[in-house]
Amino acid sequence: VMPVVSLPIKVSGRNLLWRRIVTDAIRSDPEWMCGNYKRQPRGWLQSYAVLRMMIDSVVHLQETVPDGAAADEFIEETHNQAAQIDANDMLYSLKSSADYDPEPGLSSIKTKLFALNFSDDEFNPEELHVLERLVPKVKNGRYAVQPGTSISRGHLTMAQPELWSQHVAAFMRWLGDAPPSAAD
C-alpha cells in the first residue's frame, strides 16, 4: 500500500477547518437552495479559492502571485475551475471522508506500507510529525517526506510524478519488483 499526500489521523486542524469553511459557504448560500440550484452557488465558486490556496505550496503561490493583478488572475482561475465541479458533489465528497481516521487500525496492517508526503503540503503539514510518530505502528511500514522545491506544488505535487517517481521505484524494489524502465 502506498498512500500519497495523506496522514493516518482523523480529519482535524487545517484539514477540518477548510472543509467546514467550504461546506458552510455552500450551504449558507441562498442560491444553493438545499442542493436544488440551477447554477453553481456563488458560495462554492468563492470558497474554492480557499481550497486551492490550501493545496498549493506557499513558495509556489509567492512566486506566481506577486501582485494584485496576479491575485485577481488566480481568483478568476479558481472561479472557472470551481464552475466545472458540482457543489453537491463536493459536499458529498467532504461528508464521505469526514469520519476518516485510520490511526486506531494501523497496528493491524500486515502488508508493506510506504507513505509519501511532501514537506510543502499544507493539508498534511510536516510540522505535525505524524508519519514519524505513527508509521512505526505498522509492522512493515516505511515513509518519506520529500522536501519541497522551487517547482513543487505542495499537495498538488501528487500531479507531478516526475518529482517523486524515485520513491515509487524504491517501494517496488522493497516489494521485490523491478521498477519499469524509462522506455516503459
Tab-separated table of C-alpha atoms in Angstrom:
chain	number	residue	atom	x	y	z
A	1	VAL	CA	0.000	0.000	0.000
A	2	MET	CA	1.386	3.414	-0.916
A	3	PRO	CA	-0.633	6.325	0.464
A	4	VAL	CA	0.477	9.612	-1.091
A	5	VAL	CA	-0.374	13.025	0.412
A	6	SER	CA	-2.343	11.785	3.386
A	7	LEU	CA	-1.874	11.384	7.102
A	8	PRO	CA	-3.003	8.406	9.178
A	9	ILE	CA	-5.007	10.556	11.593
A	10	LYS	CA	-8.575	11.779	11.811
A	11	VAL	CA	-9.635	14.831	9.859
A	12	SER	CA	-8.632	17.731	12.111
A	13	GLY	CA	-6.753	21.028	12.214
A	14	ARG	CA	-6.413	22.857	8.886
A	15	ASN	CA	-7.957	19.935	7.049
A	16	LEU	CA	-11.096	20.152	9.161
A	17	LEU	CA	-11.245	23.952	9.012
A	18	TRP	CA	-11.114	24.291	5.213
A	19	ARG	CA	-13.763	21.580	4.912
A	20	ARG	CA	-16.061	23.466	7.297
A	21	ILE	CA	-15.428	26.797	5.560
A	22	VAL	CA	-16.294	25.357	2.134
A	23	THR	CA	-19.313	23.392	3.409
A	24	ASP	CA	-20.701	26.428	5.248
A	25	ALA	CA	-20.123	28.690	2.233
A	26	ILE	CA	-22.141	26.332	0.027
A	27	ARG	CA	-24.972	25.539	2.435
A	28	SER	CA	-25.455	29.107	3.649
A	29	ASP	CA	-25.672	30.473	0.115
A	30	PRO	CA	-29.316	31.263	-0.766
A	31	GLU	CA	-28.544	30.167	-4.338
A	32	TRP	CA	-27.758	26.637	-3.135
A	33	MET	CA	-31.494	26.038	-2.460
A	34	CYS	CA	-30.826	22.857	-0.416
A	35	GLY	CA	-28.971	21.380	-3.367
A	36	ASN	CA	-31.616	22.153	-5.988
A	37	TYR	CA	-29.736	25.006	-7.609
A	38	LYS	CA	-29.904	25.871	-11.299
A	39	ARG	CA	-26.332	27.214	-11.458
A	40	GLN	CA	-23.326	26.827	-9.205
A	41	PRO	CA	-23.844	28.703	-5.918
A	42	ARG	CA	-21.574	31.734	-5.513
A	43	GLY	CA	-20.555	30.455	-2.088
A	44	TRP	CA	-18.961	27.435	-3.760
A	45	LEU	CA	-17.332	29.450	-6.528
A	46	GLN	CA	-15.778	31.829	-3.999
A	47	SER	CA	-14.776	29.285	-1.358
A	48	TYR	CA	-12.948	27.130	-3.878
A	49	ALA	CA	-10.200	29.771	-3.847
A	50	VAL	CA	-9.606	28.874	-0.172
A	51	LEU	CA	-9.274	25.217	-1.117
A	52	ARG	CA	-6.817	25.993	-3.919
A	53	MET	CA	-4.808	28.276	-1.670
A	54	MET	CA	-4.554	25.457	0.874
A	55	ILE	CA	-3.415	22.781	-1.574
A	56	ASP	CA	-0.797	24.847	-3.397
A	57	SER	CA	2.609	25.386	-1.820
A	58	VAL	CA	3.437	28.635	-0.073
A	59	VAL	CA	6.568	29.052	-2.219
A	60	HIS	CA	4.678	28.460	-5.482
A	61	LEU	CA	1.987	30.971	-4.546
A	62	GLN	CA	4.596	33.524	-3.509
A	63	GLU	CA	6.223	33.202	-6.929
A	64	THR	CA	3.051	33.085	-9.031
A	65	VAL	CA	1.018	35.700	-7.145
A	66	PRO	CA	3.432	38.616	-6.729
A	67	ASP	CA	0.868	41.403	-7.081
A	68	GLY	CA	-2.804	42.352	-7.198
A	69	ALA	CA	-3.191	41.544	-10.901
A	70	ALA	CA	-1.816	38.039	-10.360
A	71	ALA	CA	-4.109	37.586	-7.332
A	72	ASP	CA	-7.101	38.597	-9.464
A	73	GLU	CA	-5.981	36.120	-12.132
A	74	PHE	CA	-5.624	33.339	-9.526
A	75	ILE	CA	-9.110	34.049	-8.162
A	76	GLU	CA	-10.586	34.100	-11.668
A	77	GLU	CA	-8.834	30.821	-12.499
A	78	THR	CA	-10.181	29.182	-9.340
A	79	HIS	CA	-13.660	30.514	-10.114
A	80	ASN	CA	-13.515	28.887	-13.549
A	81	GLN	CA	-12.237	25.617	-12.072
A	82	ALA	CA	-14.974	25.558	-9.428
A	83	ALA	CA	-17.613	26.141	-12.094
A	84	GLN	CA	-16.661	22.727	-13.504
A	85	ILE	CA	-17.126	20.943	-10.152
A	86	ASP	CA	-20.651	20.360	-8.895
A	87	ALA	CA	-21.135	21.875	-5.429
A	88	ASN	CA	-23.275	18.927	-4.332
A	89	ASP	CA	-20.515	16.533	-5.420
A	90	MET	CA	-18.080	18.479	-3.248
A	91	LEU	CA	-20.443	18.288	-0.260
A	92	TYR	CA	-20.844	14.544	-0.802
A	93	SER	CA	-17.084	14.068	-1.094
A	94	LEU	CA	-16.406	16.007	2.093
A	95	LYS	CA	-19.127	14.166	4.008
A	96	SER	CA	-17.901	10.777	2.794
A	97	SER	CA	-14.445	11.373	4.261
A	98	ALA	CA	-15.472	13.280	7.397
A	99	ASP	CA	-15.006	10.239	9.635
A	100	TYR	CA	-11.629	9.258	8.134
A	101	ASP	CA	-9.415	8.026	10.971
A	102	PRO	CA	-7.092	5.122	10.180
A	103	GLU	CA	-4.951	5.583	13.293
A	104	PRO	CA	-6.729	3.012	15.505
A	105	GLY	CA	-6.181	0.245	12.923
A	106	LEU	CA	-2.568	0.930	11.963
A	107	SER	CA	-1.095	-1.915	14.018
A	108	SER	CA	-3.378	-4.419	12.244
A	109	ILE	CA	-1.918	-3.650	8.783
A	110	LYS	CA	0.114	-6.652	7.707
A	111	THR	CA	1.115	-5.706	4.158
A	112	LYS	CA	4.052	-3.498	3.294
A	113	LEU	CA	3.170	0.181	3.527
A	114	PHE	CA	5.154	3.113	2.203
A	115	ALA	CA	3.659	6.534	2.989
A	116	LEU	CA	4.805	9.524	0.962
A	117	ASN	CA	4.154	13.154	1.784
A	118	PHE	CA	5.667	16.431	0.642
A	119	SER	CA	7.160	18.926	3.078
A	120	ASP	CA	5.367	21.824	1.388
A	121	ASP	CA	1.903	20.204	1.619
A	122	GLU	CA	-0.221	22.461	3.819
A	123	PHE	CA	-3.021	19.854	4.012
A	124	ASN	CA	-0.673	17.346	5.608
A	125	PRO	CA	1.834	19.558	7.427
A	126	GLU	CA	5.218	18.024	8.112
A	127	GLU	CA	5.394	20.081	11.317
A	128	LEU	CA	2.897	17.697	12.950
A	129	HIS	CA	5.423	14.816	12.695
A	130	VAL	CA	2.539	12.386	12.198
A	131	LEU	CA	4.355	9.968	9.899
A	132	GLU	CA	7.368	9.742	12.233
A	133	ARG	CA	5.075	9.032	15.169
A	134	LEU	CA	2.535	6.673	13.602
A	135	VAL	CA	4.084	4.750	10.693
A	136	PRO	CA	6.214	2.724	13.163
A	137	LYS	CA	2.907	1.232	14.399
A	138	VAL	CA	2.656	-0.531	11.012
A	139	LYS	CA	4.775	-3.701	11.245
A	140	ASN	CA	6.043	-3.324	7.666
A	141	GLY	CA	5.716	0.443	7.431
A	142	ARG	CA	8.066	2.989	5.961
A	143	TYR	CA	7.626	6.618	4.995
A	144	ALA	CA	9.302	9.529	3.283
A	145	VAL	CA	8.669	13.247	3.391
A	146	GLN	CA	10.055	14.715	0.206
A	147	PRO	CA	11.435	18.250	0.590
A	148	GLY	CA	9.676	20.971	-1.341
A	149	THR	CA	11.465	22.559	-4.266
A	150	SER	CA	11.078	25.661	-6.385
A	151	ILE	CA	8.922	23.642	-8.807
A	152	SER	CA	6.893	21.503	-6.398
A	153	ARG	CA	3.300	22.484	-5.693
A	154	GLY	CA	2.529	21.357	-2.151
A	155	HIS	CA	-0.385	18.933	-2.091
A	156	LEU	CA	-0.602	19.300	-5.875
A	157	THR	CA	2.866	17.743	-6.221
A	158	MET	CA	0.938	14.474	-6.430
A	159	ALA	CA	0.192	15.525	-10.042
A	160	GLN	CA	3.935	15.852	-10.722
A	161	PRO	CA	5.097	12.215	-10.577
A	162	GLU	CA	8.406	13.129	-12.185
A	163	LEU	CA	9.289	14.734	-8.835
A	164	TRP	CA	8.590	11.648	-6.732
A	165	SER	CA	8.814	8.592	-9.002
A	166	GLN	CA	12.076	7.580	-7.299
A	167	HIS	CA	10.007	6.794	-4.186
A	168	VAL	CA	7.723	4.514	-6.195
A	169	ALA	CA	10.793	2.766	-7.616
A	170	ALA	CA	12.242	2.290	-4.110
A	171	PHE	CA	8.914	0.888	-2.900
A	172	MET	CA	8.767	-1.522	-5.838
A	173	ARG	CA	12.308	-2.725	-5.090
A	174	TRP	CA	11.281	-3.279	-1.461
A	175	LEU	CA	8.355	-5.359	-2.721
A	176	GLY	CA	10.774	-7.376	-4.822
A	177	ASP	CA	9.552	-5.969	-8.133
A	178	ALA	CA	11.737	-4.232	-10.652
A	179	PRO	CA	10.537	-0.719	-11.394
A	180	PRO	CA	9.587	-0.116	-15.017
A	181	SER	CA	12.320	1.251	-17.238
A	182	ALA	CA	12.122	4.770	-18.616
A	183	ALA	CA	11.153	3.277	-22.001
A	184	ASP	CA	8.044	1.748	-20.410
